mmCIF file of N, CA and C in Angstrom:
data_model
loop_
_atom_site.group_PDB
_atom_site.id
_atom_site.type_symbol
_atom_site.label_atom_id
_atom_site.label_comp_id
_atom_site.label_asym_id
_atom_site.label_seq_id
_atom_site.Cartn_x
_atom_site.Cartn_y
_atom_site.Cartn_z
ATOM 1 N N UNK A 1401 0.855 -1.165 0.000
ATOM 2 C CA UNK A 1401 0.000 0.000 0.000
ATOM 3 C C UNK A 1401 0.900 1.227 0.000
ATOM 4 N N UNK A 1402 0.628 2.189 -0.890
ATOM 5 C CA UNK A 1402 1.507 3.344 -0.975
ATOM 6 C C UNK A 1402 1.231 4.346 0.133
ATOM 7 N N UNK A 1403 2.107 5.327 0.289
ATOM 8 C CA UNK A 1403 1.996 6.280 1.386
ATOM 9 C C UNK A 1403 0.834 7.242 1.207
ATOM 10 N N UNK A 1404 0.329 7.396 -0.029
ATOM 11 C CA UNK A 1404 -0.790 8.307 -0.260
ATOM 12 C C UNK A 1404 -2.078 7.754 0.343
ATOM 13 N N UNK A 1405 -2.181 6.437 0.443
ATOM 14 C CA UNK A 1405 -3.371 5.827 1.013
ATOM 15 C C UNK A 1405 -3.088 5.426 2.446
ATOM 16 N N UNK A 1406 -3.365 6.325 3.346
ATOM 17 C CA UNK A 1406 -3.140 6.027 4.745
ATOM 18 C C UNK A 1406 -4.438 5.504 5.343
ATOM 19 N N UNK A 1407 -4.334 4.443 6.085
ATOM 20 C CA UNK A 1407 -5.509 3.871 6.709
ATOM 21 C C UNK A 1407 -5.699 4.551 8.050
ATOM 22 N N UNK A 1408 -6.916 5.037 8.278
ATOM 23 C CA UNK A 1408 -7.200 5.724 9.525
ATOM 24 C C UNK A 1408 -8.276 4.954 10.293
ATOM 25 N N UNK A 1409 -8.581 5.431 11.482
ATOM 26 C CA UNK A 1409 -9.562 4.763 12.330
ATOM 27 C C UNK A 1409 -10.990 5.049 11.891
ATOM 28 N N UNK A 1410 -11.244 6.217 11.309
ATOM 29 C CA UNK A 1410 -12.576 6.549 10.814
ATOM 30 C C UNK A 1410 -12.454 7.481 9.617
ATOM 31 N N UNK A 1411 -13.457 7.418 8.754
ATOM 32 C CA UNK A 1411 -13.478 8.216 7.531
ATOM 33 C C UNK A 1411 -14.895 8.762 7.374
ATOM 34 N N UNK A 1412 -14.994 9.948 6.768
ATOM 35 C CA UNK A 1412 -16.308 10.511 6.473
ATOM 36 C C UNK A 1412 -17.049 9.572 5.514
ATOM 37 N N UNK A 1413 -18.341 9.426 5.728
ATOM 38 C CA UNK A 1413 -19.157 8.535 4.916
ATOM 39 C C UNK A 1413 -19.142 8.933 3.448
ATOM 40 N N UNK A 1414 -19.314 10.210 3.145
ATOM 41 C CA UNK A 1414 -19.348 10.642 1.744
ATOM 42 C C UNK A 1414 -18.027 10.372 1.042
ATOM 43 N N UNK A 1415 -16.947 10.532 1.747
ATOM 44 C CA UNK A 1415 -15.624 10.283 1.169
ATOM 45 C C UNK A 1415 -15.440 8.800 0.865
ATOM 46 N N UNK A 1416 -15.877 7.946 1.774
ATOM 47 C CA UNK A 1416 -15.735 6.507 1.579
ATOM 48 C C UNK A 1416 -16.622 6.026 0.430
ATOM 49 N N UNK A 1417 -17.872 6.510 0.359
ATOM 50 C CA UNK A 1417 -18.778 6.113 -0.725
ATOM 51 C C UNK A 1417 -18.198 6.474 -2.087
ATOM 52 N N UNK A 1418 -17.558 7.629 -2.171
ATOM 53 C CA UNK A 1418 -16.912 8.048 -3.418
ATOM 54 C C UNK A 1418 -15.666 7.198 -3.686
ATOM 55 N N UNK A 1419 -14.884 6.942 -2.649
ATOM 56 C CA UNK A 1419 -13.622 6.217 -2.811
ATOM 57 C C UNK A 1419 -13.839 4.779 -3.277
ATOM 58 N N UNK A 1420 -14.928 4.140 -2.843
ATOM 59 C CA UNK A 1420 -15.189 2.763 -3.254
ATOM 60 C C UNK A 1420 -16.117 2.692 -4.463
ATOM 61 N N UNK A 1421 -16.313 3.816 -5.118
ATOM 62 C CA UNK A 1421 -17.015 3.907 -6.399
ATOM 63 C C UNK A 1421 -18.496 3.586 -6.355
ATOM 64 N N UNK A 1422 -19.170 3.817 -5.212
ATOM 65 C CA UNK A 1422 -20.620 3.689 -5.195
ATOM 66 C C UNK A 1422 -21.256 4.909 -5.867
ATOM 67 N N UNK A 1423 -20.576 6.039 -5.796
ATOM 68 C CA UNK A 1423 -21.025 7.270 -6.452
ATOM 69 C C UNK A 1423 -19.875 7.842 -7.261
ATOM 70 N N UNK A 1424 -20.216 8.506 -8.372
ATOM 71 C CA UNK A 1424 -19.189 9.025 -9.276
ATOM 72 C C UNK A 1424 -18.458 10.228 -8.709
ATOM 73 N N UNK A 1425 -19.076 10.954 -7.798
ATOM 74 C CA UNK A 1425 -18.421 12.122 -7.210
ATOM 75 C C UNK A 1425 -18.827 12.250 -5.749
ATOM 76 N N UNK A 1426 -18.041 12.992 -5.010
ATOM 77 C CA UNK A 1426 -18.374 13.213 -3.604
ATOM 78 C C UNK A 1426 -19.652 14.020 -3.475
ATOM 79 N N UNK A 1427 -19.861 14.954 -4.407
ATOM 80 C CA UNK A 1427 -21.069 15.772 -4.320
ATOM 81 C C UNK A 1427 -22.319 14.909 -4.515
ATOM 82 N N UNK A 1428 -22.256 13.884 -5.383
ATOM 83 C CA UNK A 1428 -23.381 12.965 -5.536
ATOM 84 C C UNK A 1428 -23.581 12.140 -4.266
ATOM 85 N N UNK A 1429 -22.504 11.744 -3.622
ATOM 86 C CA UNK A 1429 -22.594 11.000 -2.367
ATOM 87 C C UNK A 1429 -23.220 11.872 -1.281
ATOM 88 N N UNK A 1430 -22.847 13.138 -1.238
ATOM 89 C CA UNK A 1430 -23.417 14.074 -0.264
ATOM 90 C C UNK A 1430 -24.909 14.252 -0.516
ATOM 91 N N UNK A 1431 -25.297 14.442 -1.782
ATOM 92 C CA UNK A 1431 -26.708 14.600 -2.117
ATOM 93 C C UNK A 1431 -27.517 13.363 -1.736
ATOM 94 N N UNK A 1432 -26.946 12.184 -1.963
ATOM 95 C CA UNK A 1432 -27.635 10.941 -1.611
ATOM 96 C C UNK A 1432 -27.841 10.849 -0.096
ATOM 97 N N UNK A 1433 -26.835 11.229 0.671
ATOM 98 C CA UNK A 1433 -26.958 11.208 2.134
ATOM 99 C C UNK A 1433 -28.021 12.208 2.594
ATOM 100 N N UNK A 1434 -27.969 13.397 2.062
ATOM 101 C CA UNK A 1434 -28.924 14.434 2.455
ATOM 102 C C UNK A 1434 -30.339 14.099 2.004
ATOM 103 N N UNK A 1435 -30.472 13.354 0.926
ATOM 104 C CA UNK A 1435 -31.777 12.959 0.429
ATOM 105 C C UNK A 1435 -32.345 11.723 1.107
ATOM 106 N N UNK A 1436 -31.617 11.151 2.033
ATOM 107 C CA UNK A 1436 -32.096 9.978 2.756
ATOM 108 C C UNK A 1436 -31.915 8.673 2.006
ATOM 109 N N UNK A 1437 -31.053 8.651 0.993
ATOM 110 C CA UNK A 1437 -30.842 7.450 0.197
ATOM 111 C C UNK A 1437 -29.727 6.565 0.753
ATOM 112 N N UNK A 1438 -29.047 7.026 1.783
ATOM 113 C CA UNK A 1438 -27.971 6.248 2.396
ATOM 114 C C UNK A 1438 -28.357 6.004 3.857
ATOM 115 N N UNK A 1439 -28.314 4.734 4.264
ATOM 116 C CA UNK A 1439 -28.707 4.382 5.636
ATOM 117 C C UNK A 1439 -27.699 3.418 6.239
ATOM 118 N N UNK A 1440 -27.515 3.559 7.529
ATOM 119 C CA UNK A 1440 -26.702 2.622 8.301
ATOM 120 C C UNK A 1440 -27.595 2.134 9.437
ATOM 121 N N UNK A 1441 -27.767 0.834 9.526
ATOM 122 C CA UNK A 1441 -28.650 0.218 10.526
ATOM 123 C C UNK A 1441 -30.062 0.779 10.421
ATOM 124 N N UNK A 1442 -30.517 1.045 9.198
ATOM 125 C CA UNK A 1442 -31.873 1.525 8.978
ATOM 126 C C UNK A 1442 -32.096 3.001 9.267
ATOM 127 N N UNK A 1443 -31.064 3.700 9.692
ATOM 128 C CA UNK A 1443 -31.180 5.114 10.035
ATOM 129 C C UNK A 1443 -30.540 5.987 8.959
ATOM 130 N N UNK A 1444 -31.210 7.087 8.605
ATOM 131 C CA UNK A 1444 -30.625 8.051 7.672
ATOM 132 C C UNK A 1444 -29.369 8.629 8.315
ATOM 133 N N UNK A 1445 -28.375 8.899 7.499
ATOM 134 C CA UNK A 1445 -27.108 9.400 8.034
ATOM 135 C C UNK A 1445 -26.667 10.656 7.290
ATOM 136 N N UNK A 1446 -25.895 11.460 7.993
ATOM 137 C CA UNK A 1446 -25.328 12.666 7.393
ATOM 138 C C UNK A 1446 -24.047 12.299 6.660
ATOM 139 N N UNK A 1447 -23.665 13.106 5.652
ATOM 140 C CA UNK A 1447 -22.441 12.804 4.910
ATOM 141 C C UNK A 1447 -21.181 12.876 5.766
ATOM 142 N N UNK A 1448 -21.230 13.634 6.852
ATOM 143 C CA UNK A 1448 -20.034 13.803 7.682
ATOM 144 C C UNK A 1448 -19.884 12.709 8.735
ATOM 145 N N UNK A 1449 -20.815 11.774 8.803
ATOM 146 C CA UNK A 1449 -20.750 10.715 9.810
ATOM 147 C C UNK A 1449 -19.505 9.867 9.592
ATOM 148 N N UNK A 1450 -18.838 9.543 10.678
ATOM 149 C CA UNK A 1450 -17.653 8.686 10.621
ATOM 150 C C UNK A 1450 -18.115 7.233 10.528
ATOM 151 N N UNK A 1451 -17.496 6.488 9.628
ATOM 152 C CA UNK A 1451 -17.825 5.074 9.511
ATOM 153 C C UNK A 1451 -16.652 4.232 9.998
ATOM 154 N N UNK A 1452 -16.961 3.002 10.341
ATOM 155 C CA UNK A 1452 -15.951 2.102 10.896
ATOM 156 C C UNK A 1452 -16.088 0.733 10.230
ATOM 157 N N UNK A 1453 -15.026 -0.047 10.195
ATOM 158 C CA UNK A 1453 -15.108 -1.389 9.617
ATOM 159 C C UNK A 1453 -16.171 -2.227 10.322
ATOM 160 N N UNK A 1454 -16.895 -3.018 9.522
ATOM 161 C CA UNK A 1454 -17.938 -3.878 10.067
ATOM 162 C C UNK A 1454 -19.339 -3.323 9.913
ATOM 163 N N UNK A 1455 -19.475 -2.026 9.644
ATOM 164 C CA UNK A 1455 -20.796 -1.434 9.485
ATOM 165 C C UNK A 1455 -21.392 -1.823 8.138
ATOM 166 N N UNK A 1456 -22.716 -1.961 8.103
ATOM 167 C CA UNK A 1456 -23.429 -2.302 6.881
ATOM 168 C C UNK A 1456 -24.157 -1.045 6.401
ATOM 169 N N UNK A 1457 -23.897 -0.680 5.147
ATOM 170 C CA UNK A 1457 -24.452 0.541 4.558
ATOM 171 C C UNK A 1457 -25.401 0.152 3.438
ATOM 172 N N UNK A 1458 -26.576 0.773 3.421
ATOM 173 C CA UNK A 1458 -27.538 0.598 2.339
ATOM 174 C C UNK A 1458 -27.612 1.916 1.596
ATOM 175 N N UNK A 1459 -27.404 1.875 0.281
ATOM 176 C CA UNK A 1459 -27.387 3.099 -0.512
ATOM 177 C C UNK A 1459 -28.121 2.883 -1.831
ATOM 178 N N UNK A 1460 -28.892 3.893 -2.232
ATOM 179 C CA UNK A 1460 -29.534 3.868 -3.536
ATOM 180 C C UNK A 1460 -28.560 4.518 -4.509
ATOM 181 N N UNK A 1461 -27.991 3.721 -5.394
ATOM 182 C CA UNK A 1461 -27.032 4.209 -6.384
ATOM 183 C C UNK A 1461 -27.615 3.940 -7.762
ATOM 184 N N UNK A 1462 -28.079 4.985 -8.427
ATOM 185 C CA UNK A 1462 -28.748 4.819 -9.709
ATOM 186 C C UNK A 1462 -30.099 4.179 -9.489
ATOM 187 N N UNK A 1463 -30.338 3.029 -10.103
ATOM 188 C CA UNK A 1463 -31.589 2.294 -9.927
ATOM 189 C C UNK A 1463 -31.435 1.135 -8.959
ATOM 190 N N UNK A 1464 -30.276 1.024 -8.326
ATOM 191 C CA UNK A 1464 -29.963 -0.142 -7.505
ATOM 192 C C UNK A 1464 -29.860 0.209 -6.028
ATOM 193 N N UNK A 1465 -30.532 -0.565 -5.188
ATOM 194 C CA UNK A 1465 -30.372 -0.437 -3.738
ATOM 195 C C UNK A 1465 -29.209 -1.341 -3.355
ATOM 196 N N UNK A 1466 -28.043 -0.758 -3.158
ATOM 197 C CA UNK A 1466 -26.845 -1.530 -2.829
ATOM 198 C C UNK A 1466 -26.720 -1.689 -1.320
ATOM 199 N N UNK A 1467 -26.332 -2.867 -0.885
ATOM 200 C CA UNK A 1467 -26.047 -3.141 0.514
ATOM 201 C C UNK A 1467 -24.615 -3.624 0.583
ATOM 202 N N UNK A 1468 -23.788 -2.884 1.312
ATOM 203 C CA UNK A 1468 -22.371 -3.228 1.400
ATOM 204 C C UNK A 1468 -21.911 -3.207 2.854
ATOM 205 N N UNK A 1469 -20.920 -4.040 3.132
ATOM 206 C CA UNK A 1469 -20.312 -4.086 4.456
ATOM 207 C C UNK A 1469 -18.917 -3.473 4.350
ATOM 208 N N UNK A 1470 -18.600 -2.571 5.254
ATOM 209 C CA UNK A 1470 -17.302 -1.910 5.261
ATOM 210 C C UNK A 1470 -16.259 -2.896 5.791
ATOM 211 N N UNK A 1471 -15.256 -3.193 4.962
ATOM 212 C CA UNK A 1471 -14.178 -4.088 5.384
ATOM 213 C C UNK A 1471 -12.984 -3.264 5.859
ATOM 214 N N UNK A 1472 -12.639 -2.247 5.069
ATOM 215 C CA UNK A 1472 -11.504 -1.390 5.418
ATOM 216 C C UNK A 1472 -11.838 0.042 5.018
ATOM 217 N N UNK A 1473 -11.139 0.982 5.620
ATOM 218 C CA UNK A 1473 -11.375 2.395 5.356
ATOM 219 C C UNK A 1473 -10.333 2.944 4.396
ATOM 220 N N UNK A 1474 -10.742 3.930 3.634
ATOM 221 C CA UNK A 1474 -9.803 4.629 2.764
ATOM 222 C C UNK A 1474 -10.367 5.998 2.443
ATOM 223 N N UNK A 1475 -9.469 6.926 2.136
ATOM 224 C CA UNK A 1475 -9.876 8.295 1.843
ATOM 225 C C UNK A 1475 -9.633 8.665 0.398
ATOM 226 N N UNK A 1476 -8.867 7.863 -0.332
ATOM 227 C CA UNK A 1476 -8.568 8.159 -1.734
ATOM 228 C C UNK A 1476 -9.261 7.140 -2.615
ATOM 229 N N UNK A 1477 -9.718 7.585 -3.757
ATOM 230 C CA UNK A 1477 -10.421 6.712 -4.693
ATOM 231 C C UNK A 1477 -9.478 5.623 -5.202
ATOM 232 N N UNK A 1478 -10.007 4.411 -5.325
ATOM 233 C CA UNK A 1478 -9.199 3.288 -5.798
ATOM 234 C C UNK A 1478 -9.757 2.783 -7.119
ATOM 235 N N UNK A 1479 -8.961 2.009 -7.819
ATOM 236 C CA UNK A 1479 -9.396 1.412 -9.068
ATOM 237 C C UNK A 1479 -10.493 0.389 -8.821
ATOM 238 N N UNK A 1480 -11.283 0.135 -9.840
ATOM 239 C CA UNK A 1480 -12.423 -0.777 -9.707
ATOM 240 C C UNK A 1480 -11.993 -2.178 -9.269
ATOM 241 N N UNK A 1481 -10.822 -2.608 -9.678
ATOM 242 C CA UNK A 1481 -10.345 -3.949 -9.292
ATOM 243 C C UNK A 1481 -10.055 -4.058 -7.800
ATOM 244 N N UNK A 1482 -9.706 -2.949 -7.165
ATOM 245 C CA UNK A 1482 -9.327 -2.985 -5.746
ATOM 246 C C UNK A 1482 -10.499 -2.747 -4.801
ATOM 247 N N UNK A 1483 -11.672 -2.419 -5.325
ATOM 248 C CA UNK A 1483 -12.816 -2.099 -4.478
ATOM 249 C C UNK A 1483 -13.162 -3.254 -3.538
ATOM 250 N N UNK A 1484 -13.035 -4.478 -3.990
ATOM 251 C CA UNK A 1484 -13.404 -5.640 -3.167
ATOM 252 C C UNK A 1484 -12.546 -5.776 -1.904
ATOM 253 N N UNK A 1485 -11.409 -5.095 -1.855
ATOM 254 C CA UNK A 1485 -10.568 -5.111 -0.659
ATOM 255 C C UNK A 1485 -11.161 -4.255 0.458
ATOM 256 N N UNK A 1486 -12.065 -3.345 0.097
ATOM 257 C CA UNK A 1486 -12.571 -2.370 1.053
ATOM 258 C C UNK A 1486 -14.044 -2.539 1.383
ATOM 259 N N UNK A 1487 -14.775 -3.322 0.588
ATOM 260 C CA UNK A 1487 -16.182 -3.561 0.879
ATOM 261 C C UNK A 1487 -16.579 -4.967 0.479
ATOM 262 N N UNK A 1488 -17.604 -5.459 1.146
ATOM 263 C CA UNK A 1488 -18.195 -6.747 0.801
ATOM 264 C C UNK A 1488 -19.599 -6.458 0.292
ATOM 265 N N UNK A 1489 -19.895 -6.865 -0.919
ATOM 266 C CA UNK A 1489 -21.189 -6.583 -1.519
ATOM 267 C C UNK A 1489 -22.213 -7.601 -1.025
ATOM 268 N N UNK A 1490 -23.208 -7.129 -0.291
ATOM 269 C CA UNK A 1490 -24.261 -7.982 0.258
ATOM 270 C C UNK A 1490 -25.565 -7.832 -0.519
ATOM 271 N N UNK A 1491 -25.523 -7.107 -1.633
ATOM 272 C CA UNK A 1491 -26.719 -6.854 -2.434
ATOM 273 C C UNK A 1491 -27.208 -8.158 -3.058
ATOM 274 N N UNK A 1492 -28.515 -8.466 -2.914
ATOM 275 C CA UNK A 1492 -29.030 -9.688 -3.540
ATOM 276 C C UNK A 1492 -28.959 -9.603 -5.060
ATOM 277 N N UNK A 1493 -28.751 -10.723 -5.710
ATOM 278 C CA UNK A 1493 -28.645 -10.765 -7.172
ATOM 279 C C UNK A 1493 -29.935 -10.292 -7.831
ATOM 280 N N UNK A 1494 -31.083 -10.540 -7.200
ATOM 281 C CA UNK A 1494 -32.361 -10.104 -7.772
ATOM 282 C C UNK A 1494 -32.420 -8.590 -7.904
ATOM 283 N N UNK A 1495 -31.752 -7.878 -7.005
ATOM 284 C CA UNK A 1495 -31.751 -6.417 -7.054
ATOM 285 C C UNK A 1495 -31.054 -5.918 -8.314
ATOM 286 N N UNK A 1496 -29.963 -6.567 -8.702
ATOM 287 C CA UNK A 1496 -29.266 -6.174 -9.923
ATOM 288 C C UNK A 1496 -30.124 -6.464 -11.156
ATOM 289 N N UNK A 1497 -30.826 -7.595 -11.138
ATOM 290 C CA UNK A 1497 -31.699 -7.947 -12.256
ATOM 291 C C UNK A 1497 -32.836 -6.926 -12.354
ATOM 292 N N UNK A 1498 -33.452 -6.589 -11.221
ATOM 293 C CA UNK A 1498 -34.542 -5.615 -11.199
ATOM 294 C C UNK A 1498 -34.073 -4.244 -11.675
ATOM 295 N N UNK A 1499 -32.912 -3.816 -11.236
ATOM 296 C CA UNK A 1499 -32.380 -2.513 -11.632
ATOM 297 C C UNK A 1499 -32.062 -2.476 -13.122
ATOM 298 N N UNK A 1500 -31.512 -3.565 -13.644
ATOM 299 C CA UNK A 1500 -31.199 -3.638 -15.078
ATOM 300 C C UNK A 1500 -32.479 -3.553 -15.903
ATOM 301 N N UNK A 1501 -33.521 -4.238 -15.439
ATOM 302 C CA UNK A 1501 -34.822 -4.213 -16.137
ATOM 303 C C UNK A 1501 -35.450 -2.825 -16.069
ATOM 304 N N UNK A 1502 -35.376 -2.177 -14.918
ATOM 305 C CA UNK A 1502 -35.943 -0.831 -14.772
ATOM 306 C C UNK A 1502 -35.211 0.168 -15.662
ATOM 307 N N UNK A 1503 -33.904 0.054 -15.747
ATOM 308 C CA UNK A 1503 -33.126 0.957 -16.594
ATOM 309 C C UNK A 1503 -33.450 0.730 -18.064
ATOM 310 N N UNK A 1504 -33.660 -0.518 -18.435
ATOM 311 C CA UNK A 1504 -33.976 -0.828 -19.825
ATOM 312 C C UNK A 1504 -35.351 -0.288 -20.202
ATOM 313 N N UNK A 1505 -36.303 -0.385 -19.288
ATOM 314 C CA UNK A 1505 -37.653 0.103 -19.571
ATOM 315 C C UNK A 1505 -37.723 1.623 -19.559
ATOM 316 N N UNK A 1506 -36.869 2.277 -18.798
ATOM 317 C CA UNK A 1506 -36.894 3.734 -18.710
ATOM 318 C C UNK A 1506 -36.371 4.384 -19.984
ATOM 319 N N UNK A 1507 -35.553 3.681 -20.726
ATOM 320 C CA UNK A 1507 -34.957 4.224 -21.940
ATOM 321 C C UNK A 1507 -35.935 4.063 -23.101
ATOM 322 N N UNK A 1508 -36.312 5.173 -23.767
ATOM 323 C CA UNK A 1508 -37.224 5.026 -24.902
ATOM 324 C C UNK A 1508 -36.500 4.373 -26.080
ATOM 325 N N UNK A 1509 -37.185 3.471 -26.725
ATOM 326 C CA UNK A 1509 -36.591 2.796 -27.869
ATOM 327 C C UNK A 1509 -36.978 3.538 -29.135
ATOM 328 N N UNK A 1510 -35.996 3.897 -29.910
ATOM 329 C CA UNK A 1510 -36.224 4.563 -31.177
ATOM 330 C C UNK A 1510 -36.344 3.475 -32.233
ATOM 331 N N UNK A 1511 -37.316 3.598 -33.146
ATOM 332 C CA UNK A 1511 -37.501 2.529 -34.139
ATOM 333 C C UNK A 1511 -36.227 2.243 -34.918
ATOM 334 N N UNK A 1512 -35.969 0.972 -35.105
ATOM 335 C CA UNK A 1512 -34.779 0.545 -35.817
ATOM 336 C C UNK A 1512 -34.898 0.915 -37.298
ATOM 337 N N UNK A 1513 -33.791 1.320 -37.872
ATOM 338 C CA UNK A 1513 -33.777 1.654 -39.285
ATOM 339 C C UNK A 1513 -34.046 3.115 -39.585
ATOM 340 N N UNK A 1514 -34.349 3.904 -38.568
ATOM 341 C CA UNK A 1514 -34.623 5.322 -38.769
ATOM 342 C C UNK A 1514 -33.405 6.187 -38.494
ATOM 343 N N UNK A 1515 -32.306 5.578 -38.140
ATOM 344 C CA UNK A 1515 -31.103 6.350 -37.846
ATOM 345 C C UNK A 1515 -31.194 7.017 -36.485
ATOM 346 N N UNK A 1516 -30.306 7.953 -36.288
ATOM 347 C CA UNK A 1516 -30.240 8.660 -35.022
ATOM 348 C C UNK A 1516 -31.365 9.685 -34.917
ATOM 349 N N UNK A 1517 -31.979 9.837 -33.730
ATOM 350 C CA UNK A 1517 -33.042 10.834 -33.615
ATOM 351 C C UNK A 1517 -32.487 12.249 -33.760
ATOM 352 N N UNK A 1518 -33.298 13.114 -34.336
ATOM 353 C CA UNK A 1518 -32.899 14.515 -34.457
ATOM 354 C C UNK A 1518 -33.045 15.176 -33.098
ATOM 355 N N UNK A 1519 -32.541 16.386 -32.998
ATOM 356 C CA UNK A 1519 -32.643 17.119 -31.753
ATOM 357 C C UNK A 1519 -34.114 17.318 -31.365
ATOM 358 N N UNK A 1520 -34.939 17.609 -32.338
ATOM 359 C CA UNK A 1520 -36.366 17.816 -32.091
ATOM 360 C C UNK A 1520 -37.028 16.522 -31.602
ATOM 361 N N UNK A 1521 -36.703 15.409 -32.245
ATOM 362 C CA UNK A 1521 -37.274 14.134 -31.839
ATOM 363 C C UNK A 1521 -36.826 13.752 -30.433
ATOM 364 N N UNK A 1522 -35.566 14.031 -30.132
ATOM 365 C CA UNK A 1522 -35.049 13.712 -28.801
ATOM 366 C C UNK A 1522 -35.780 14.532 -27.736
ATOM 367 N N UNK A 1523 -36.017 15.813 -28.013
ATOM 368 C CA UNK A 1523 -36.744 16.652 -27.062
ATOM 369 C C UNK A 1523 -38.174 16.155 -26.866
ATOM 370 N N UNK A 1524 -38.798 15.684 -27.943
ATOM 371 C CA UNK A 1524 -40.147 15.138 -27.824
ATOM 372 C C UNK A 1524 -40.152 13.878 -26.966
ATOM 373 N N UNK A 1525 -39.137 13.015 -27.152
ATOM 374 C CA UNK A 1525 -39.036 11.802 -26.330
ATOM 375 C C UNK A 1525 -38.791 12.165 -24.868
ATOM 376 N N UNK A 1526 -37.927 13.161 -24.613
ATOM 377 C CA UNK A 1526 -37.663 13.594 -23.251
ATOM 378 C C UNK A 1526 -38.926 14.159 -22.624
ATOM 379 N N UNK A 1527 -39.728 14.853 -23.425
ATOM 380 C CA UNK A 1527 -40.986 15.402 -22.938
ATOM 381 C C UNK A 1527 -41.968 14.339 -22.532
ATOM 382 N N UNK A 1528 -41.945 13.208 -23.207
ATOM 383 C CA UNK A 1528 -42.820 12.097 -22.841
ATOM 384 C C UNK A 1528 -42.402 11.470 -21.522
ATOM 385 N N UNK A 1529 -41.086 11.386 -21.303
ATOM 386 C CA UNK A 1529 -40.573 10.767 -20.073
ATOM 387 C C UNK A 1529 -40.668 11.694 -18.884
ATOM 388 N N UNK A 1530 -40.437 12.982 -19.090
ATOM 389 C CA UNK A 1530 -40.426 13.955 -17.992
ATOM 390 C C UNK A 1530 -41.477 15.025 -18.268
ATOM 391 N N UNK A 1531 -42.747 14.766 -17.961
ATOM 392 C CA UNK A 1531 -43.805 15.751 -18.266
ATOM 393 C C UNK A 1531 -43.705 16.991 -17.431
#
């Protein structure tokens, strides 16, 4: 482990969620915490809450309700291959299937053979999805 990644006794929740790639940015992790989409032991938590190894975190990330167990703490973002060293994914497989199906249904299908939608057509499709 390099010197840039120092392991500490506690880390801010928003920083850890970003570092283990549950959210693309810290600001998205903060918004999720403030919106009540991140829970520890069933309780809504603030982004500044200190987390510790062994805690189980439930977070809504995209269309998926992820449940993860904190194995180790870190403050710097790691590569996707190393994420498993810091968290244990407890999310049921059915949740991933449900989220994949919901994402597929949310996307409007443009008829095949018509090419790419024009800007006007795209705005009309967006208007149907977001009235």
